[in-house]
PDB file of C-alpha atoms in Angstrom:
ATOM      1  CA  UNK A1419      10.312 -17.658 -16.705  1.00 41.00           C
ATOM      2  CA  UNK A1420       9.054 -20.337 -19.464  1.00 46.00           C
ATOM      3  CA  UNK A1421      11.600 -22.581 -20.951  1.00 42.00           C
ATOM      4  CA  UNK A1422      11.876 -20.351 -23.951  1.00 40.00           C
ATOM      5  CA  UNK A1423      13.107 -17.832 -21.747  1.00 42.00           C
ATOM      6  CA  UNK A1424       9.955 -15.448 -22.313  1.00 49.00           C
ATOM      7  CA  UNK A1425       7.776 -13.831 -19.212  1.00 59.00           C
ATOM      8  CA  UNK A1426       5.165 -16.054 -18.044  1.00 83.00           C
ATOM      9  CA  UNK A1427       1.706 -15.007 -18.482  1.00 83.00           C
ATOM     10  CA  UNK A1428       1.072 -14.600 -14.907  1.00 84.00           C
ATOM     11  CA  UNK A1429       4.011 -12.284 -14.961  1.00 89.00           C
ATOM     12  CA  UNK A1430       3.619 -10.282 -17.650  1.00 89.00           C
ATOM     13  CA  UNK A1431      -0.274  -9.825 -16.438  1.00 90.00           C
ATOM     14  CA  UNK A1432       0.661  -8.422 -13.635  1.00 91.00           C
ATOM     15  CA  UNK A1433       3.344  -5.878 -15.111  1.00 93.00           C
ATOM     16  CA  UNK A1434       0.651  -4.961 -17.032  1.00 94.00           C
ATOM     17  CA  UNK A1435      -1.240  -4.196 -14.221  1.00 94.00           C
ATOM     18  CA  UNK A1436       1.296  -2.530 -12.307  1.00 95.00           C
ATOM     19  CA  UNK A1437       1.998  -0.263 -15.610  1.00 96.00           C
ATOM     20  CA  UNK A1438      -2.086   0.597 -15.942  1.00 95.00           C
ATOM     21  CA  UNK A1439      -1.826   1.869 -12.151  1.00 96.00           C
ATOM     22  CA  UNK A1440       0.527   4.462 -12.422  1.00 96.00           C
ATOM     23  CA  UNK A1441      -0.481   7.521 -13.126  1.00 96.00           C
ATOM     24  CA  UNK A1442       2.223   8.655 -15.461  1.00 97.00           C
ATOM     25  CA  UNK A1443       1.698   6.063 -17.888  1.00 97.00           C
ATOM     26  CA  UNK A1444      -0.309   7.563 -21.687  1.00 97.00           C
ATOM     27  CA  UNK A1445      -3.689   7.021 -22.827  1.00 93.00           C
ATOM     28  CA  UNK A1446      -2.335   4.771 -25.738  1.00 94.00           C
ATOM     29  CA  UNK A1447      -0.191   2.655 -23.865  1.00 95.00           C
ATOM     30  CA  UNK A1448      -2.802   2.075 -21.166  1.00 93.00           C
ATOM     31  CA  UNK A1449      -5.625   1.152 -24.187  1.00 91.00           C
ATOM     32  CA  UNK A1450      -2.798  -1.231 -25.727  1.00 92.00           C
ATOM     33  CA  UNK A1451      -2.555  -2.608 -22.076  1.00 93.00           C
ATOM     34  CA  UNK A1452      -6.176  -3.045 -21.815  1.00 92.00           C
ATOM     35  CA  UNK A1453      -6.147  -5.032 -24.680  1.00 91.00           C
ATOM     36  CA  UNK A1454      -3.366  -7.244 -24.412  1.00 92.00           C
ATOM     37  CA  UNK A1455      -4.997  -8.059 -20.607  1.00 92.00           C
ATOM     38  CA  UNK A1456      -8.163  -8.660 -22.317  1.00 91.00           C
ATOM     39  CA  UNK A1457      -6.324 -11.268 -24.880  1.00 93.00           C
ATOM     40  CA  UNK A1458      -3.969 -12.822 -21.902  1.00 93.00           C
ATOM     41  CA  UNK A1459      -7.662 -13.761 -19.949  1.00 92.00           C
ATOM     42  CA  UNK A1460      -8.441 -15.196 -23.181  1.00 93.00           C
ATOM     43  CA  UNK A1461      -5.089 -16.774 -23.897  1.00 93.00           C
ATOM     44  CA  UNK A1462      -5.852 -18.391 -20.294  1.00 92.00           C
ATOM     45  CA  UNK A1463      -9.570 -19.819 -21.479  1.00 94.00           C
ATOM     46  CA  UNK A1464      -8.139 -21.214 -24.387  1.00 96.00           C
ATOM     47  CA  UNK A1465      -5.399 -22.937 -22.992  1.00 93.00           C
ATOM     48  CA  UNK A1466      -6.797 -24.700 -20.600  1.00 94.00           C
ATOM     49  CA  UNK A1467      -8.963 -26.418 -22.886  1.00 96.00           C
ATOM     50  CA  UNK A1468      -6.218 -27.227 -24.887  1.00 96.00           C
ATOM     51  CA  UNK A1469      -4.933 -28.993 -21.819  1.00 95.00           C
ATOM     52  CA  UNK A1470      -7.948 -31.113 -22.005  1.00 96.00           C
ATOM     53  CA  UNK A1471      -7.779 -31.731 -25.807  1.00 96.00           C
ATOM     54  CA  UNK A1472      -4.536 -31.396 -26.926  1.00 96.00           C
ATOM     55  CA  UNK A1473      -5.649 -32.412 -30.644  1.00 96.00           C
ATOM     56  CA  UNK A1474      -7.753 -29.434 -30.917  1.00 96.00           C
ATOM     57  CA  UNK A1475     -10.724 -31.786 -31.981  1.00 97.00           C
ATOM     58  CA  UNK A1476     -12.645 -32.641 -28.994  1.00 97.00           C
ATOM     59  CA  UNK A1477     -14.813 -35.939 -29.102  1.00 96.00           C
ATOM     60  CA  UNK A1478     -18.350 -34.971 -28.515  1.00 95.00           C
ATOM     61  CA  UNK A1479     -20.396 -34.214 -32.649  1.00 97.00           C
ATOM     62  CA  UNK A1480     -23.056 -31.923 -32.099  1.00 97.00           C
ATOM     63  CA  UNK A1481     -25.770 -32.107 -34.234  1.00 98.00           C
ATOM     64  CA  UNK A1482     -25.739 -28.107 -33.943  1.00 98.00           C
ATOM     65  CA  UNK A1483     -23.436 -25.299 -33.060  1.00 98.00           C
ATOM     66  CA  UNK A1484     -23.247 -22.000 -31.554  1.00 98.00           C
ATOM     67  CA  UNK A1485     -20.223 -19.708 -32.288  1.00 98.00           C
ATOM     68  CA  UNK A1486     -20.029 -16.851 -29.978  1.00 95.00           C
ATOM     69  CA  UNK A1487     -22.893 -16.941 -28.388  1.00 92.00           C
ATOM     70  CA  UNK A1488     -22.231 -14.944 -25.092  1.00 87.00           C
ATOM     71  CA  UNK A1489     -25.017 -14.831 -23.040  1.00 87.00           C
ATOM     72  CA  UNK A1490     -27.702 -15.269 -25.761  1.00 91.00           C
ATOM     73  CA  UNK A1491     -27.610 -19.564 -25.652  1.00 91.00           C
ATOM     74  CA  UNK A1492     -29.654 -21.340 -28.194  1.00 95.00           C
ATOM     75  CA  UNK A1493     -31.548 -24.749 -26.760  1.00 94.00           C
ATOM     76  CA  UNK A1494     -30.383 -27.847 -28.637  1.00 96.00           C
ATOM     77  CA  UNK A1495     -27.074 -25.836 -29.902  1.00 98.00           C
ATOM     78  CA  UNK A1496     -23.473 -26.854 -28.308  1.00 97.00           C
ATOM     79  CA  UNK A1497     -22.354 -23.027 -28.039  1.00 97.00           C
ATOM     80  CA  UNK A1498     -17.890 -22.639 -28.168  1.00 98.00           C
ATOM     81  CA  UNK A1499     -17.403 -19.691 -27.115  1.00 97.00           C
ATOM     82  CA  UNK A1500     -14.241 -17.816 -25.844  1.00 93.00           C
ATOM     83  CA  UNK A1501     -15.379 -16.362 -22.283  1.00 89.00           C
ATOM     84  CA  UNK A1502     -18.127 -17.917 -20.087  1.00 92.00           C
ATOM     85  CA  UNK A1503     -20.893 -18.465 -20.637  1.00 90.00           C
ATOM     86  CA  UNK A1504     -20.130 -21.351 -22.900  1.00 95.00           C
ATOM     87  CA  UNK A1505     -20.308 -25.350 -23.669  1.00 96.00           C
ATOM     88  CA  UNK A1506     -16.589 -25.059 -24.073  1.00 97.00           C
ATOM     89  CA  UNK A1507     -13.767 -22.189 -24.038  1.00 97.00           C
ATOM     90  CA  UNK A1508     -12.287 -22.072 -27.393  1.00 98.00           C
ATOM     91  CA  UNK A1509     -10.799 -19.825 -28.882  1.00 98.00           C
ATOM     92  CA  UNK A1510     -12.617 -19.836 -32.754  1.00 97.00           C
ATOM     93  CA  UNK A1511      -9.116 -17.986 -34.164  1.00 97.00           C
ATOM     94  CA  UNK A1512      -6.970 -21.062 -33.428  1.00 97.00           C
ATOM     95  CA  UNK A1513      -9.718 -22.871 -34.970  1.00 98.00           C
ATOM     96  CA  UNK A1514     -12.762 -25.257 -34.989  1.00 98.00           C
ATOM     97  CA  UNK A1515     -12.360 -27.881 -32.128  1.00 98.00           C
ATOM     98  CA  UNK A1516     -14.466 -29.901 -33.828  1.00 98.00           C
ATOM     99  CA  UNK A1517     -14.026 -33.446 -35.498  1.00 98.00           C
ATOM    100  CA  UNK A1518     -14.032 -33.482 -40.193  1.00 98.00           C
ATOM    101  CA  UNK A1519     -17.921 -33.481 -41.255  1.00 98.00           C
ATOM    102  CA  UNK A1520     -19.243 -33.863 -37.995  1.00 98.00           C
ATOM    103  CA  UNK A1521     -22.043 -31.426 -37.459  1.00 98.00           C
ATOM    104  CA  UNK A1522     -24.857 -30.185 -39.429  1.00 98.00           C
ATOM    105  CA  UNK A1523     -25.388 -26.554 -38.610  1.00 98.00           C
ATOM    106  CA  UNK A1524     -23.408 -24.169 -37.304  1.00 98.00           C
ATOM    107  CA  UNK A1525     -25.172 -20.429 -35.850  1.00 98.00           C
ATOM    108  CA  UNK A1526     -23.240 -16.929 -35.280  1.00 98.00           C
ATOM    109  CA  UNK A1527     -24.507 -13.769 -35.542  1.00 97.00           C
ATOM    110  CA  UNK A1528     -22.689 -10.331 -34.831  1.00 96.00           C
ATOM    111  CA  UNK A1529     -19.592 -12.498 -33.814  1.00 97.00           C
ATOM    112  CA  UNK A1530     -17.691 -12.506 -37.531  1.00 98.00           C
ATOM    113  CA  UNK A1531     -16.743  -8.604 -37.452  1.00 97.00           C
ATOM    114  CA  UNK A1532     -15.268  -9.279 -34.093  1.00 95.00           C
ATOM    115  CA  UNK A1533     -12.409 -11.278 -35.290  1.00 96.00           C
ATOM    116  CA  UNK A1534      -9.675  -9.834 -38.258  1.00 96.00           C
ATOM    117  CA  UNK A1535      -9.495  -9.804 -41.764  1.00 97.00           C
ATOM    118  CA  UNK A1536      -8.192 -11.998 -43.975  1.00 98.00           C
ATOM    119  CA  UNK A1537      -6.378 -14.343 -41.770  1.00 98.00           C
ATOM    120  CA  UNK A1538      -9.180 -15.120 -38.649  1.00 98.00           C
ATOM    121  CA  UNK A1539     -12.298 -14.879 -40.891  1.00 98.00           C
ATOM    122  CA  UNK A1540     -11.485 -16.400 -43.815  1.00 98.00           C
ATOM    123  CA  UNK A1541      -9.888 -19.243 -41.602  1.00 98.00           C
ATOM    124  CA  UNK A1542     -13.385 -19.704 -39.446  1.00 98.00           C
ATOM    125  CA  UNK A1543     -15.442 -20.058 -42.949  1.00 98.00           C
ATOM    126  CA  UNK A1544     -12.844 -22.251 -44.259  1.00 98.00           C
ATOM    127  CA  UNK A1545     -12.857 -23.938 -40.618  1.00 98.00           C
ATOM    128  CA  UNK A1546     -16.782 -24.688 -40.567  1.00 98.00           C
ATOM    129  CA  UNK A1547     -16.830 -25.865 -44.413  1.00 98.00           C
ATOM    130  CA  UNK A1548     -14.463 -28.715 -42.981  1.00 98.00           C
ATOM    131  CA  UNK A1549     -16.528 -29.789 -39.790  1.00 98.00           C
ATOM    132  CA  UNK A1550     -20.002 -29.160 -41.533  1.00 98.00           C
ATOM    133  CA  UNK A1551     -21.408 -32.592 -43.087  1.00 98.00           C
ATOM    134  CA  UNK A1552     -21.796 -32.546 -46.627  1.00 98.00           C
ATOM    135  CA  UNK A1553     -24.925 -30.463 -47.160  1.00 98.00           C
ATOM    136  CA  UNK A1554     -24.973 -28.669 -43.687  1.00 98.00           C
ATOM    137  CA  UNK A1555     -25.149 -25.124 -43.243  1.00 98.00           C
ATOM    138  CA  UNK A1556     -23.660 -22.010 -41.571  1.00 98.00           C
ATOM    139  CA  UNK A1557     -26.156 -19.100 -40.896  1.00 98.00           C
ATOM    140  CA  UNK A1558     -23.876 -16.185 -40.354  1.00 98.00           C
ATOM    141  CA  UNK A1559     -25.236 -12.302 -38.640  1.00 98.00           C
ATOM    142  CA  UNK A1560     -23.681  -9.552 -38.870  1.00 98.00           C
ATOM    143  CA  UNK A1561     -24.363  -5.245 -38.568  1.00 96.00           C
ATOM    144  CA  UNK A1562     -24.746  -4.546 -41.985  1.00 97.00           C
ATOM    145  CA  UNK A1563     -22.755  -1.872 -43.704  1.00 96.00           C
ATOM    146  CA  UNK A1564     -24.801  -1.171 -46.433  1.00 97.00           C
ATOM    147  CA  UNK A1565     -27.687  -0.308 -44.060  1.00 95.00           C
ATOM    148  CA  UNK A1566     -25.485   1.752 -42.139  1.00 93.00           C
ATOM    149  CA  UNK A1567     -23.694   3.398 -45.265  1.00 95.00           C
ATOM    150  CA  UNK A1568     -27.781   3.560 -47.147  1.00 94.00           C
ATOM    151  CA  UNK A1569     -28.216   6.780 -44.628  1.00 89.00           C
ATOM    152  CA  UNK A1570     -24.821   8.660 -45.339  1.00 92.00           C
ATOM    153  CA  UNK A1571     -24.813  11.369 -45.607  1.00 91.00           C
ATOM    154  CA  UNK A1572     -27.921  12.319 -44.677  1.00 89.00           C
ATOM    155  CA  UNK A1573     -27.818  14.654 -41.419  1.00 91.00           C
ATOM    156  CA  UNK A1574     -27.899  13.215 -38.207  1.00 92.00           C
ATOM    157  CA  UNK A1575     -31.050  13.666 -36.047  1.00 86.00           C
ATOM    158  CA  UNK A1576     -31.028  12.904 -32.224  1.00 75.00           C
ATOM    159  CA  UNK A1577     -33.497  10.896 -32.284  1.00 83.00           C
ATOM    160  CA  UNK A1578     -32.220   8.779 -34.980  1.00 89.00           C
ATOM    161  CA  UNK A1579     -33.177   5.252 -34.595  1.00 91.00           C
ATOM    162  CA  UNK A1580     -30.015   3.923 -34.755  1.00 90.00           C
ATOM    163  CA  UNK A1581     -28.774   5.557 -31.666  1.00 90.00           C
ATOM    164  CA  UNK A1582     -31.587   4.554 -30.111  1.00 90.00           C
ATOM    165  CA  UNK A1583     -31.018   0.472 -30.798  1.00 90.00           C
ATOM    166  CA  UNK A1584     -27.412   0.294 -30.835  1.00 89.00           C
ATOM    167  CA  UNK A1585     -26.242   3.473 -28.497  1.00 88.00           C
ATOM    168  CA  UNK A1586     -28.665   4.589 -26.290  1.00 86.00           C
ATOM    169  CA  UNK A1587     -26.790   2.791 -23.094  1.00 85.00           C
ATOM    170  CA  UNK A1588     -23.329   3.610 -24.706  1.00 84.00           C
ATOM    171  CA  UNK A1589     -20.616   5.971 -22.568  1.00 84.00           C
ATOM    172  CA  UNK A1590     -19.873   6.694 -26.264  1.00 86.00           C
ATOM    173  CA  UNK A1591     -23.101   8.049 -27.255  1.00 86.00           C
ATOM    174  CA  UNK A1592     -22.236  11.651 -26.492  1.00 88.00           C
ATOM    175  CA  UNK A1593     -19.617  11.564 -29.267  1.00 90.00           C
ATOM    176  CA  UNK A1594     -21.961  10.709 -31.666  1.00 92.00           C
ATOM    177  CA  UNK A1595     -21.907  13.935 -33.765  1.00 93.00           C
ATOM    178  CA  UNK A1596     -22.643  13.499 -37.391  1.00 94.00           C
ATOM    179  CA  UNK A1597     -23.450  10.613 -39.789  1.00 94.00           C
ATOM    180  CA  UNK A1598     -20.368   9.475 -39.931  1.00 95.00           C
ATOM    181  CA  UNK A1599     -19.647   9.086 -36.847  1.00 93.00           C
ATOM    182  CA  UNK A1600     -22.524   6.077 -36.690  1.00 91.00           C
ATOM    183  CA  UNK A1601     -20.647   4.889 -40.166  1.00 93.00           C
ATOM    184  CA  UNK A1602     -17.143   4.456 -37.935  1.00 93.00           C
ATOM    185  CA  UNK A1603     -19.141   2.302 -35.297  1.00 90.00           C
ATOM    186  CA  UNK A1604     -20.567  -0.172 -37.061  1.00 88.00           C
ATOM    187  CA  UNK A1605     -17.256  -0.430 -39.219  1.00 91.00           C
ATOM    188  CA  UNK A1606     -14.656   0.051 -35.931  1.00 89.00           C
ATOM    189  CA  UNK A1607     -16.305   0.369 -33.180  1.00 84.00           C
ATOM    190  CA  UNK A1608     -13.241   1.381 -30.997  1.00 73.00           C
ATOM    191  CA  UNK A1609     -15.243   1.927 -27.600  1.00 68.00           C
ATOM    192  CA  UNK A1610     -13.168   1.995 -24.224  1.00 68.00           C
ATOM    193  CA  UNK A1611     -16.016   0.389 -22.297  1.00 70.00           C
ATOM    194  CA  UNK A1612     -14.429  -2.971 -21.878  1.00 71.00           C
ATOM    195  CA  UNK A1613     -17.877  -4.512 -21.787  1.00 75.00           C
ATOM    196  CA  UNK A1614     -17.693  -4.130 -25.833  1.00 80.00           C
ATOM    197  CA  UNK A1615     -15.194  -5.766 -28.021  1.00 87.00           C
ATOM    198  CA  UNK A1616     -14.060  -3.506 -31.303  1.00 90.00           C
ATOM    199  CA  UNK A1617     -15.060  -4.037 -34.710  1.00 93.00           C
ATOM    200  CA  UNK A1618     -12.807  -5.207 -37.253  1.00 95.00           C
ATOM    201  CA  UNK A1619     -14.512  -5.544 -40.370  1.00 96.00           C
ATOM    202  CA  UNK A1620     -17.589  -4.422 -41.928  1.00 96.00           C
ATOM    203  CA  UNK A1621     -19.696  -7.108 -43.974  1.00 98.00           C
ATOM    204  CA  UNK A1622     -22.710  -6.778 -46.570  1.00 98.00           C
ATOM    205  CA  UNK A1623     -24.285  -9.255 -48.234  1.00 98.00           C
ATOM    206  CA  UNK A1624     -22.305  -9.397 -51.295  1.00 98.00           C
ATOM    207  CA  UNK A1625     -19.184  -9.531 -49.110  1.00 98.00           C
ATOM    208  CA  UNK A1626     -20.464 -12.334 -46.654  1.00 98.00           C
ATOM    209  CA  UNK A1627     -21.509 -14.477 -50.104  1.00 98.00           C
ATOM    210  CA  UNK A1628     -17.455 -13.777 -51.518  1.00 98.00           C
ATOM    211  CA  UNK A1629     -16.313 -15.067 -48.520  1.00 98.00           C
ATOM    212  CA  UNK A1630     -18.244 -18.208 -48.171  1.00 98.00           C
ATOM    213  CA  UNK A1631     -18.290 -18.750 -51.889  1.00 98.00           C
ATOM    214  CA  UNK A1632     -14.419 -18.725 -51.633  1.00 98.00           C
ATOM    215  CA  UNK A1633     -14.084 -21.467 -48.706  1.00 98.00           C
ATOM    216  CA  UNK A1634     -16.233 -23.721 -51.158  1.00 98.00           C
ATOM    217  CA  UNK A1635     -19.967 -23.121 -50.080  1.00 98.00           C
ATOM    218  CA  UNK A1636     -21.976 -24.556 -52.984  1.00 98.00           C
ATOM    219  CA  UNK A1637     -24.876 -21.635 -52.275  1.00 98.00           C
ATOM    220  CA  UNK A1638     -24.658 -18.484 -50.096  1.00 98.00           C
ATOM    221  CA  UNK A1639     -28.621 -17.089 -49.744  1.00 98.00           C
ATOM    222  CA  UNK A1640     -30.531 -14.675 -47.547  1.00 98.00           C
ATOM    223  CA  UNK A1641     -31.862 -16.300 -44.152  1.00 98.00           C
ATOM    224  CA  UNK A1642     -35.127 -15.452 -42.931  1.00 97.00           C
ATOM    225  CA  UNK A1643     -34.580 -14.182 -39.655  1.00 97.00           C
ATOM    226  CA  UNK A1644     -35.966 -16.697 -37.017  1.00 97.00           C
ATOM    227  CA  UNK A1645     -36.289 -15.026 -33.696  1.00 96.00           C
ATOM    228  CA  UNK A1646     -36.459 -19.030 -32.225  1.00 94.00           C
ATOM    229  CA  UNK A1647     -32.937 -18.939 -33.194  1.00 96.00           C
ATOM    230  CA  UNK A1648     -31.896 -15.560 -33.289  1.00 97.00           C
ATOM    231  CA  UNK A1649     -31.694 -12.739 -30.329  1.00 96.00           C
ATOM    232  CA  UNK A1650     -34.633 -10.589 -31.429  1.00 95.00           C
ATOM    233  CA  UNK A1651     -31.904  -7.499 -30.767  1.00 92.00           C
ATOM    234  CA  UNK A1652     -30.448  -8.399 -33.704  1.00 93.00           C
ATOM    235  CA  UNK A1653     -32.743  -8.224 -36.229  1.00 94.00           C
ATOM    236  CA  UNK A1654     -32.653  -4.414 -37.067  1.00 94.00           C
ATOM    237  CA  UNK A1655     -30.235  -3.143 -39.143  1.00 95.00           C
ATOM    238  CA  UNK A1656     -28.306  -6.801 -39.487  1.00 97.00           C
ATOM    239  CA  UNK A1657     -27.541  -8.942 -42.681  1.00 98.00           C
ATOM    240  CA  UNK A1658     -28.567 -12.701 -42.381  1.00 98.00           C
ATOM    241  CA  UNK A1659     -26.973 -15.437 -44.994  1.00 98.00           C
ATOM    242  CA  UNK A1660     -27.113 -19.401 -44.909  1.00 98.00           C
ATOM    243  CA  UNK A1661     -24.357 -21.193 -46.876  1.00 98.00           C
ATOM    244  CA  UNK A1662     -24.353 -24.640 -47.630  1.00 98.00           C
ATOM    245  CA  UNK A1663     -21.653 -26.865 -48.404  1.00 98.00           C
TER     246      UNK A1663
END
């Protein structure tokens, strides 16, 4: 037990997992379950960084940064990310680990609708207007809803192109039935494939320029896609804007 008197996390993982064994227990409990075991191996990354940096600033200013890169890394970019592979294990809804003014870009793309709305995204833009230097930037990706909502509701073909980018190698892809059904993934994509996180929030480009203009950005503007930068993957039906402070 902790000294609040609450389960330890090593504890209450494996009651989890004892729980997700037995054959008795409900396909909603065991997808709660899933999650909360997904957020306790998270709870884990994060924490022992915060062992190492206690502030929550470490010392190290990177010229650039990478938010949530997974396994697409960026050369010359200091990528935080919360599971390996990463520069450091953070987790980006407790905040930016990084020192006031201290970097001059910061990169994300299809990381933002991971994370909930209002409190974890509008904290992350405020977050990066702090550590950006006056006049850096923040170029921020994301599946764009508009695009997705521009062919509603025009009947679904099979070979749709969007199934074939985003779906093809889904387990979900079989359920994919009607337009709308493409419409609910890119807004909540709710897949029990563990390998994919769930959507949260849907952006466009009018609602990615409210919420930078909001944490203070002086100018929100289209980014020209830059596959140097960017994963190639993500340049089809995604929204690209760079806001400066």
């Amino acid at each position: 037990m902790s000294p609040s008197g609450m389960p330890s996390v090593d504890l209450l993982c494996e009651k989890i997992t004892s729980v997700l064994a037995d054959p008795a227990t409900t396909h909603g409990l065991a997808r709660t379950l899933r999650a909360a075991a997904k957020e306790i191996e998270l709870h884990r990354y994060h924490h022992a960084s915060l062992r190492a940096w206690p502030s929550g600033r470490i010392d190290d200013k990177p010229a650039k940064v990478q938010i949530g890169g997974g396994a697409h890394r960026i050369d010359g970019y200091f990528n935080i990310d919360l599971a390996p592979p990463a520069d450091l294990l953070w987790d980006i809804r407790e905040g930016i680990p990084l020192q006031d003014s201290c970097t001059h870009e910061i990169f994300s793309e299809h990381f933002l609708e991971h994370i909930d709305y209002p409190r974890s995204a509008k904290s992350y833009v405020q977050e990066a207007h702090r550590v950006l230097a006056p006049g850096g930037r923040i170029i921020t990706g994301v599946p764009d809803a508009a695009f997705a909502l521009s062919h509603y509701p025009r009947p679904l073909d099979a070979s749709d192109e969007t199934i074939e980018r985003w779906y093809a190698k889904r387990d979900c892809l079989g359920d994919i039935n009607t337009r709308l059904d493409l419409v609910n993934l890119v807004f909540r994509d709710q897949d029990d494939d563990p390998t994919y996180t769930p959507h949260l929030w849907a952006y466009d480009h009018e609602k990615l320029v409210q919420l930078f203009t909001e944490a203070g950005f002086t100018t929100v503007e289209p980014w020209t896609f830059d596959p140097a930068v960017a994963n190639p993957k993500r340049r089809w039906g995604s929204v690209y804007v760079i806001a400066t402070k």
